[in-house]
Coordinates of C-alpha atoms in Angstrom, one line a residue:
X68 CA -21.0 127.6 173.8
X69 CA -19.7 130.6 175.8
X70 CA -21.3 132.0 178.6
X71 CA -21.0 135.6 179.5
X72 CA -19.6 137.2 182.4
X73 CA -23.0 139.1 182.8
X74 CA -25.3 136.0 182.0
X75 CA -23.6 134.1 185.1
X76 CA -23.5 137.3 187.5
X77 CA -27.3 137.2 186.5
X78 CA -27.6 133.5 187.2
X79 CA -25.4 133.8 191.0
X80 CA -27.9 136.4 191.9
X81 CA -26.8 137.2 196.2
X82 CA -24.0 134.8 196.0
X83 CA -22.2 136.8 199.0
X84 CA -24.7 136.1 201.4
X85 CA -23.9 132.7 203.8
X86 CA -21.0 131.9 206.2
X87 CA -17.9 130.9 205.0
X88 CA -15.2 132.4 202.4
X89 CA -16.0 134.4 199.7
X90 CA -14.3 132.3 197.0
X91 CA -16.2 128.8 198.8
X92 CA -19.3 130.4 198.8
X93 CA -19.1 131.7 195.0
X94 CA -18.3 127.8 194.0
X95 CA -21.0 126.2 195.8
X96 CA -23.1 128.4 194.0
X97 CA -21.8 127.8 190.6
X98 CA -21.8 124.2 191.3
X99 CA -25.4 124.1 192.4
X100 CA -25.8 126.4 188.6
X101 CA -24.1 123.5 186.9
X102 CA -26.3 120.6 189.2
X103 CA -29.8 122.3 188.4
X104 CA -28.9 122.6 184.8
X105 CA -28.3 126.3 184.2
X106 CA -24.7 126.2 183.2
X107 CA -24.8 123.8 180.1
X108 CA -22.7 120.9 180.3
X109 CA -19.5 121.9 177.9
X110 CA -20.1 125.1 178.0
X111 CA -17.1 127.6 178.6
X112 CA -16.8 129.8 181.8
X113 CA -16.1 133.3 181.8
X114 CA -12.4 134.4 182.2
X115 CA -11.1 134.8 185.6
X116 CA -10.8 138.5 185.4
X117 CA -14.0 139.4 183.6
X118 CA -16.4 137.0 185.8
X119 CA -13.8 139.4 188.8
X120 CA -15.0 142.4 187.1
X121 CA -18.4 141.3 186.9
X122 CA -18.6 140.7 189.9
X123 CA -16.7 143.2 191.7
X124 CA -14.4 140.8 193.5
X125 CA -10.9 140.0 193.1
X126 CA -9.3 137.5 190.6
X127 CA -8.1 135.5 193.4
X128 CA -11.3 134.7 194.7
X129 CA -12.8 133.6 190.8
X130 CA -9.6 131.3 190.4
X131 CA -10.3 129.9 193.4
X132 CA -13.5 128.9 193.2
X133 CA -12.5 128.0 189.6
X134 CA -9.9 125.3 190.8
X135 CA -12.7 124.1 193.7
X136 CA -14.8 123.0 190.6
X137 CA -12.2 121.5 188.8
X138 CA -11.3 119.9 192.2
X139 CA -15.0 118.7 192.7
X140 CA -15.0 117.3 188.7
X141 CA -17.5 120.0 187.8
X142 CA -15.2 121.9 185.3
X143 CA -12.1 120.8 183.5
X144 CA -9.1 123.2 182.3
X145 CA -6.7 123.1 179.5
X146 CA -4.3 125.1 178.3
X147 CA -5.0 128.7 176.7
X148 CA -8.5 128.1 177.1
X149 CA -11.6 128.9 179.1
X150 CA -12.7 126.4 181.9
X151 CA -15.8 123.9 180.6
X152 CA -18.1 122.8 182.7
X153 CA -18.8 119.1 183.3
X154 CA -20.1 116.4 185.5
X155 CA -18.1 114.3 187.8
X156 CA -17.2 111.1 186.4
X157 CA -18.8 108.9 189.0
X158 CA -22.6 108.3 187.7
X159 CA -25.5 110.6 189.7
X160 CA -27.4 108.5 192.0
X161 CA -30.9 107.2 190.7
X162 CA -33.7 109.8 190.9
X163 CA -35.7 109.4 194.5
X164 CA -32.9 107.4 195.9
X165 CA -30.3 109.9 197.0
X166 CA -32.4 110.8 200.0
X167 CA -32.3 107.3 201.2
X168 CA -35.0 105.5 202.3
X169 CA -38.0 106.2 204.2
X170 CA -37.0 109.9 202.5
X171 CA -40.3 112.6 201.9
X172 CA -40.5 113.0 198.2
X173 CA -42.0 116.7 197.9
X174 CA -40.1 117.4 194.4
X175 CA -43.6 115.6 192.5
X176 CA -46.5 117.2 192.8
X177 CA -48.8 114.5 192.0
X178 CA -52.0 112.5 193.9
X179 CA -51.9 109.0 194.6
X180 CA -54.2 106.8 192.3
X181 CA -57.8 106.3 193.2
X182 CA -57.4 102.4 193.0
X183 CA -61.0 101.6 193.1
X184 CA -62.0 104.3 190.6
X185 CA -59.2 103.0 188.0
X186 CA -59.8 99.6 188.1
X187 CA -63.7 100.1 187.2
X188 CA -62.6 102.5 184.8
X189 CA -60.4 99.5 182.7
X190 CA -62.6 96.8 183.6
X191 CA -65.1 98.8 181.7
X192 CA -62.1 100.2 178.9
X193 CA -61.7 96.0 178.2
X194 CA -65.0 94.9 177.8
X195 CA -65.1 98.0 175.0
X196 CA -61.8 97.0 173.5
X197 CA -63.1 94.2 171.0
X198 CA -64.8 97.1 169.0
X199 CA -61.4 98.2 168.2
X200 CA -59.8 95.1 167.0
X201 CA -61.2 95.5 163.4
X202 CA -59.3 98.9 163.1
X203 CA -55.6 99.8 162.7
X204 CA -55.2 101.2 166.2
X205 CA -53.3 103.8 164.9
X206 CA -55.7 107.4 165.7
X207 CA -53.5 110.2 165.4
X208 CA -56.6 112.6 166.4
X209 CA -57.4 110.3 169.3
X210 CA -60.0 107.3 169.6
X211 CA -64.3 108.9 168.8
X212 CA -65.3 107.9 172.1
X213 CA -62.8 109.7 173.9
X214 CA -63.1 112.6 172.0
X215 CA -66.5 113.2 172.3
X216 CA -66.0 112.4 176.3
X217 CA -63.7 115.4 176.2
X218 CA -65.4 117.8 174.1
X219 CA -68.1 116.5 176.4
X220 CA -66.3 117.9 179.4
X221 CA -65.8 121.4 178.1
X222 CA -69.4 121.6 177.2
X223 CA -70.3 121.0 181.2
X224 CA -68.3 124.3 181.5
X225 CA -70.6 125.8 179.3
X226 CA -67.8 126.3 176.1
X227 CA -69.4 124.9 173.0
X228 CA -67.2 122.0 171.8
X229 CA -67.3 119.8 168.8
X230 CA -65.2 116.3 168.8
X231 CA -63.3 117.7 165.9
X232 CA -61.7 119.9 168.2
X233 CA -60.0 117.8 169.7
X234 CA -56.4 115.8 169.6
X235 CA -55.9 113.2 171.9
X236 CA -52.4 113.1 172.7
X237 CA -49.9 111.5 175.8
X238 CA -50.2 113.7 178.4
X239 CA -50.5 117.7 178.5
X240 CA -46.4 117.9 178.1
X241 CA -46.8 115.8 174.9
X242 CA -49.7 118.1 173.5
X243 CA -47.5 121.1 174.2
X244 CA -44.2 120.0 172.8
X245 CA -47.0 119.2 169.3
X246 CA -47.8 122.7 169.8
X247 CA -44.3 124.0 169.7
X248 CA -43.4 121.9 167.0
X249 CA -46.3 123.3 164.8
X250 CA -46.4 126.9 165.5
X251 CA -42.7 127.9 166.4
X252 CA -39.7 128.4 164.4
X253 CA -36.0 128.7 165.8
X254 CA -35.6 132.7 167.3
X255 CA -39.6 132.9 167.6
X256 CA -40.3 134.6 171.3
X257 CA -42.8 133.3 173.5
X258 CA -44.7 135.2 176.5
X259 CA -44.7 132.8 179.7
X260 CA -46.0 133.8 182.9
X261 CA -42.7 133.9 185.4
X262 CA -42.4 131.2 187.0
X263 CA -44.2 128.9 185.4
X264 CA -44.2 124.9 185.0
X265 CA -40.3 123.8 184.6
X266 CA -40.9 121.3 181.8
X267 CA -42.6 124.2 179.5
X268 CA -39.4 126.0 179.9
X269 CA -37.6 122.9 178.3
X270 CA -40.3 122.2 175.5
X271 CA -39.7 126.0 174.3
X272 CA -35.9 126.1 174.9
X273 CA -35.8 122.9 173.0
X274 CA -37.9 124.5 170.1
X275 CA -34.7 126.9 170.0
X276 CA -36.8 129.9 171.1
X277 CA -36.7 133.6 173.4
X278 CA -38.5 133.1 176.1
X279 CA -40.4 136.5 177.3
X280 CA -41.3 136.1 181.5
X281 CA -44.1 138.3 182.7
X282 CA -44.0 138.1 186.7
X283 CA -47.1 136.1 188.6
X284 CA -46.6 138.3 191.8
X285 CA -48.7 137.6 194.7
X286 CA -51.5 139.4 193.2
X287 CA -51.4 137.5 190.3
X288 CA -50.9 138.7 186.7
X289 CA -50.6 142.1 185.2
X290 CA -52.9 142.3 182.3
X291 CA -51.2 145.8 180.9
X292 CA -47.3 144.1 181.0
X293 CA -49.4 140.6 179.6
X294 CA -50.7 142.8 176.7
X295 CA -47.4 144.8 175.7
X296 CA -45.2 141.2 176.2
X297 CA -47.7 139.8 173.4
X298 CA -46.8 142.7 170.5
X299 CA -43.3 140.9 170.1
X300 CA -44.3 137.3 170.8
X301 CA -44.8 134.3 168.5
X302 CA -46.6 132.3 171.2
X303 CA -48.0 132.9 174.5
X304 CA -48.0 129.9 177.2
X305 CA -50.3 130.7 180.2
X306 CA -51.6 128.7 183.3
X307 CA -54.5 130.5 184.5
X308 CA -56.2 127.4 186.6
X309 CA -54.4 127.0 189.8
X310 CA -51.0 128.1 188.5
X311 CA -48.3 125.7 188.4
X312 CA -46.7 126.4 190.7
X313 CA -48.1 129.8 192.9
X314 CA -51.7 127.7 192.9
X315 CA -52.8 131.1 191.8
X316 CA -55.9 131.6 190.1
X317 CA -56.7 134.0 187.1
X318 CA -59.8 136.1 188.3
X319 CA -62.6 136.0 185.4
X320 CA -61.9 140.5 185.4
X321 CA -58.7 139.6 184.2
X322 CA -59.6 136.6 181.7
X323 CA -62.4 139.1 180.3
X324 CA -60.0 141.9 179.5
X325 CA -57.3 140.4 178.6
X326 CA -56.5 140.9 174.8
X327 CA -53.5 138.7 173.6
X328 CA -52.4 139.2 169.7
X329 CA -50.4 136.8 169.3
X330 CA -51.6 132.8 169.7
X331 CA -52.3 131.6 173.2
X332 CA -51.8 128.4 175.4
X333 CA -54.0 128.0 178.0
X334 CA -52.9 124.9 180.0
X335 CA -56.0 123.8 182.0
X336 CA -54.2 120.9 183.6
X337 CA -55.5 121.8 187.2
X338 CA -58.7 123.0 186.2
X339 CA -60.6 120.4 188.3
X340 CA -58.8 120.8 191.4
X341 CA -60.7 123.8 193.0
X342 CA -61.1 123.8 196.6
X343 CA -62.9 126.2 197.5
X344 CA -66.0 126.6 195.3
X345 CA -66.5 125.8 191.5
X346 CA -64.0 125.2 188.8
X347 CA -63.1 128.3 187.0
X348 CA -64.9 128.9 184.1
X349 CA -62.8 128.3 180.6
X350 CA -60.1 130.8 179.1
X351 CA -61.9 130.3 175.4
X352 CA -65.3 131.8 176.6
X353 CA -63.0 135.0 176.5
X354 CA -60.5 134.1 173.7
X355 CA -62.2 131.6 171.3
X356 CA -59.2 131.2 169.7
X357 CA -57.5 130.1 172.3
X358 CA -55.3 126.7 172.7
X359 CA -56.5 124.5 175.4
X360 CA -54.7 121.5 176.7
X361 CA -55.3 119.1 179.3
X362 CA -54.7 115.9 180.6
X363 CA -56.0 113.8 183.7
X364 CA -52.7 113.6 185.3
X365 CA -53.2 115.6 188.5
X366 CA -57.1 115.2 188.7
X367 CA -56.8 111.2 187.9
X368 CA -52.9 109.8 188.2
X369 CA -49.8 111.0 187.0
X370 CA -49.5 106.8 185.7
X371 CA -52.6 107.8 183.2
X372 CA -50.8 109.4 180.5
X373 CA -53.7 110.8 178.8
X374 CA -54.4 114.4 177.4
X375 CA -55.4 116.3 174.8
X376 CA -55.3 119.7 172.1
X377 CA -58.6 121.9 172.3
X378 CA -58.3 123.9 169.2
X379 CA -59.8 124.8 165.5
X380 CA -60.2 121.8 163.5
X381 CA -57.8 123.6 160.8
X382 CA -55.1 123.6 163.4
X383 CA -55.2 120.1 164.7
X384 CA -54.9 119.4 160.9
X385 CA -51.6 121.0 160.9
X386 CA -50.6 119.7 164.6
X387 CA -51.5 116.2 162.8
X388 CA -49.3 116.6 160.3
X389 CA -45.7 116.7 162.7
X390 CA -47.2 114.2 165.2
X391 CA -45.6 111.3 163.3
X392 CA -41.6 112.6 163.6
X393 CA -42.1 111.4 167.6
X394 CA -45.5 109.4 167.2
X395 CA -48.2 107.5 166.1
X396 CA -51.1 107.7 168.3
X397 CA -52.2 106.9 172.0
X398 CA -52.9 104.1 174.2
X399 CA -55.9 102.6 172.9
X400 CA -57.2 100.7 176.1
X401 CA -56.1 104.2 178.2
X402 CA -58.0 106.5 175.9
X403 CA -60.9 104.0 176.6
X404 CA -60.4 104.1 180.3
X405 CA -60.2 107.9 180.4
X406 CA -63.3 107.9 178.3
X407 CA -65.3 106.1 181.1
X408 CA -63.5 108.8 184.1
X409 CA -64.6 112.0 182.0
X410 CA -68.2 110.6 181.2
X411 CA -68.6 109.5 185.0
X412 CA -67.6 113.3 185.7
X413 CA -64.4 111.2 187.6
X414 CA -61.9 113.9 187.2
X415 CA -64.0 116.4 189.9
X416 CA -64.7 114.1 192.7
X417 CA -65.6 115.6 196.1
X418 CA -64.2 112.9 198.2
X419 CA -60.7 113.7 197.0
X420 CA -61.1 117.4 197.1
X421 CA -62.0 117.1 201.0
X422 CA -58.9 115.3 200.9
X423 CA -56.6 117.8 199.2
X424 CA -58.4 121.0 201.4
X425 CA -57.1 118.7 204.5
X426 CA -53.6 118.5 203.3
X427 CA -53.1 121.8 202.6
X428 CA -54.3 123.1 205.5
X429 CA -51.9 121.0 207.1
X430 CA -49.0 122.1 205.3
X431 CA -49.9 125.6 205.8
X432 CA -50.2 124.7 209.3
X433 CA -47.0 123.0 209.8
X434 CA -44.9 126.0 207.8
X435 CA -46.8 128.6 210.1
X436 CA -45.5 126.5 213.4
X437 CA -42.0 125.4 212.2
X438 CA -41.0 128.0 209.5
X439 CA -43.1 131.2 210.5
X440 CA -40.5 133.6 208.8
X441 CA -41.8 131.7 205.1
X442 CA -44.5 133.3 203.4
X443 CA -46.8 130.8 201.0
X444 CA -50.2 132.2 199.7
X445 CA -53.5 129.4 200.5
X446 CA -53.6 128.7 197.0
X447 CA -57.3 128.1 196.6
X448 CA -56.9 125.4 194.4
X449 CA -54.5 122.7 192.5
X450 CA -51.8 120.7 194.6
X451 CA -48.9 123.3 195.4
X452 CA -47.8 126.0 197.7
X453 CA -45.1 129.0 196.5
X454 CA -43.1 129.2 200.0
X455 CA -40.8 132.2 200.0
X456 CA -37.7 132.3 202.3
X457 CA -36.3 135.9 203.5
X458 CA -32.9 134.4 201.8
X459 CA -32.1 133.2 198.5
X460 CA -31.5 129.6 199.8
X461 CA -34.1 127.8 197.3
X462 CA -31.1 126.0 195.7
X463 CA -28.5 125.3 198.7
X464 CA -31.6 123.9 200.6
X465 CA -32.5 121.3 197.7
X466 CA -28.8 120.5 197.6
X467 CA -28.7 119.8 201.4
X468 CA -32.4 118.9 202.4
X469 CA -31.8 114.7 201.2
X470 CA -29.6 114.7 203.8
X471 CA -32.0 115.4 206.3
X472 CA -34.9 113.0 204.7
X473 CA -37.0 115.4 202.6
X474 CA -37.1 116.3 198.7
X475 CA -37.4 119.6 197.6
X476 CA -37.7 121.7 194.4
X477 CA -36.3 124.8 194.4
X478 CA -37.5 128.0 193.1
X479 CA -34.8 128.6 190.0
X480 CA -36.3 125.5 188.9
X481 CA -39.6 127.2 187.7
X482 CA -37.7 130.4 186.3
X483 CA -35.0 131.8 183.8
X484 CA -31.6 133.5 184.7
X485 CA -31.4 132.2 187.9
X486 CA -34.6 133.8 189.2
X487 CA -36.6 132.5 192.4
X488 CA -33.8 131.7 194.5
X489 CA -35.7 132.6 197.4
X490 CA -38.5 130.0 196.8
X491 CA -39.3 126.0 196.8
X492 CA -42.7 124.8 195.8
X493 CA -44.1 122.7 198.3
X494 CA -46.7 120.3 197.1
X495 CA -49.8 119.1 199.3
X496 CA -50.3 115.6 197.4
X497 CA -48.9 113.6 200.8
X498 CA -51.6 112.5 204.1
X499 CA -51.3 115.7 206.7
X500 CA -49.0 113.4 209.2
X501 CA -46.4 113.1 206.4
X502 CA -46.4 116.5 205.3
X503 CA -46.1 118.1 209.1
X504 CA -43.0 115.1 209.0
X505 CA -41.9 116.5 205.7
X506 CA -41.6 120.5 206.9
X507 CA -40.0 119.5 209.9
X508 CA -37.0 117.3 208.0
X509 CA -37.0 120.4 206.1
X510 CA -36.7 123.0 209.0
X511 CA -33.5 120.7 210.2
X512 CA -32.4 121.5 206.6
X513 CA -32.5 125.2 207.1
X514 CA -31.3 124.9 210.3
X515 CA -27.8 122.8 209.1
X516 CA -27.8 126.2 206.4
X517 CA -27.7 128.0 208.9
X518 CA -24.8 126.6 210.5
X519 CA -22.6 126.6 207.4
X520 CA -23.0 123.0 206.1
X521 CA -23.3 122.0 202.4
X522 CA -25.4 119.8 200.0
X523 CA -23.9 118.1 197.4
X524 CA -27.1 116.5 196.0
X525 CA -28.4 116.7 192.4
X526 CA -31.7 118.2 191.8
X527 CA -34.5 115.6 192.0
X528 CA -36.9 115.5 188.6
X529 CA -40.0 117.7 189.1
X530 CA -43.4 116.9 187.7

């Protein structure tokens, strides 16, 4: 595959800003394109002298930064032909180890596990378990008890719901990657709001389609640019509750008025998580044809891979119907568990909302004191902060922030083309004396930017 000239001009964004030589500076940046995933492996670089023209520099400086790739073992040459990008050949280090240890992990955005609360919840999934042993095991739509618990826990929020409405599937990623599969063809488009929840990206680019971004600014989404997106889209994917990852949250004005043509994902994943007052109220009481999905990953534990498809029995038919090409069913003795948290009303528990208002205030806190020149919005719900830098650092700072003890995501991670550069999402999931730890590891970061220093570390997985 080739990529254009324009494409990674797009993708470099203010590569001339930072200390250093021109041609260093414009390698780092395309090596941190090739670490975060954004220049396929094997794909071919632009000629030197169009990515020059591009760019408005000279050849010299795109050959050099060329041959500091090849140098580095992120690109390989041959004769008559463009450069490829590659990996080095030594082997990345493992995932949460290349900050070393007693390292700040902030690249997860995900709560600890209410020990207590889970062990009742499979004591009580194991004594039910024996019912189970006359059957095949194999419930493609999701065990009856379970199902009912869910449809159970959208009628709470006052939206009607029927068992046969819902698909029990492994996790919210798995439920949207059946969606995809079901509803979208190769070159189909699909409105998402911008940025949005990294792994979405993949499940769509995967499914081979155009990806349409609508911006999520600080005020939150533009119903008028939502609505003229949709005419030419396949799909929609929205996160309305406690946006992944702004912590944003779609006013019920906009929910009312919003009128989306083509079909729409709602992913309600954070819907319990609000801090300040009740849960919102359900995208389907405005768009009953809406696709809900869920999971208890972030209200429960990310290590209860659990969720599910709210949707018209007709469609769960057809969503049934490509499940088997990655599998058969769920967890039998974890859909009973789950069963038992959502019938307890587990997944909203005050205790742990205290808990999450604490942290965040504490990360606000400790941004305001060590980083004042960063703007993050107090999201009024879910587990994340959107930190904005004045500079387009998100990326170098991942790259160099292991070295100082602290794991980061970086903005481009949540985006297309490159976008975001000058954000990192900072989650709150961590007790207040590691977080106020974390931002200050993170400030020495910025600080070594500053000074003209270098990261050479791979981005860390993001949940």
């Amino acid at each position: 595959m080739k990529v254009s000239a324009h494409a990674v001009a797009r993708m470099l964004g203010t590569w001339r800003e930072g200390p250093g030589p021109a041609h260093q500076r414009l390698s780092d940046r395309l090596r941190l394109l090739v670490l975060d995933g954004r220049l396929p492996l094997g794909s071919s670089l632009p000629g030197e002298r169009d990515l020059a023209t591009v760019l408005s520099t000279s050849r010299t400086t795109v050959g050099a930064a060329y041959r500091t790739l090849v140098d580095q073992g992120y690109a390989a040459t041959r004769a008559r032909a463009r450069a490829t990008v590659r990996l080095p050949d030594d082997p990345p280090a493992e995932p949460g180890n290349t900050a070393g240890p007693g390292a700040i992990d902030l690249s997860f955005a995900a709560p600890p596990a209410p020990v207590e609360i889970l062990h009742t919840a499979f004591a009580t999934a194991l004594e039910q378990l024996p019912r189970h042993f006359e059957r095949h095991g194999y419930d493609r739509y999701g065990i009856a008890e379970l199902r009912e618990a869910v449809a159970g826990w959208y009628r709470r929020r006052s939206l009607p719901t029927d068992p046969d409405h819902i698909l029990i599937t492994n996790g919210a990623q798995h439920a949207l990657a059946l969606v995809a599969r079901t509803l979208l063809a190769p070159r189909d488009r699909v409105l998402i709001d911008h940025p949005t929840y990294p792994h979405a990206i993949s499940t769509f680019t995967e499914a081979r389609a155009r990806l349409l971004a609508v911006a999520v600014g600080p005020s939150g989404w533009d119903t008028a640019q939502l609505q003229e997106a949709a005419r030419g889209a396949n799909l929609a994917y929205l996160i309305p509750d406690f946006h992944n990852p702004t912590g944003l949250c779609m006013p019920t004005s906009v929910r009312a008025g919003l009128r989306l043509t083509c079909p729409t994902v709602v992913d309600e994943t954070m819907t319990d998580l609000a801090l300040e007052g009740a849960s919102p109220e359900p995208f389907a009481l405005h768009m009953p044809t809406a696709i809900s999905i869920g999971s208890v990953s972030k209200s429960i534990w990310g290590g209860l891979r659990i969720g599910w498809i709210r949707a018209t029995p007709s469609l769960l038919e057809r969503v049934q119907q490509t499940r088997h090409a990655t599998d058969l069913g769920t967890p039998v003795v974890e859909q009973l568990a789950t069963a038992a948290l959502l019938n307890e009303h587990r997944t909203r528990r005050p205790d742990a909302l205290r808990q999450l208002r604490s942290q965040r205030d504490a990360l606000c806190a400790a941004l305001a004191e060590n980083l004042p020149e960063v703007r993050a919005l107090r999201p009024d719900g879910g587990v994340t902060l959107w930190a904005a830098f004045p500079e387009p650092i998100g990326s170098r700072l991942a790259a160099i922030a292991p070295d100082h003890g602290v794991t980061i995501a970086a903005g481009p991670r949540f985006g297309i083309g490159g976008a975001f550069e000058r954000n990192v999402r900072l989650p709150y999931t961590l007790p207040p004396d590691r977080l106020t730890e974390a931002v200050g590891r993170l400030t020495l970061a910025r600080r070594a930017l500053a000074r003209g220093a270098t990261g050479t570390h791979t981005p860390a997985a993001v949940a």
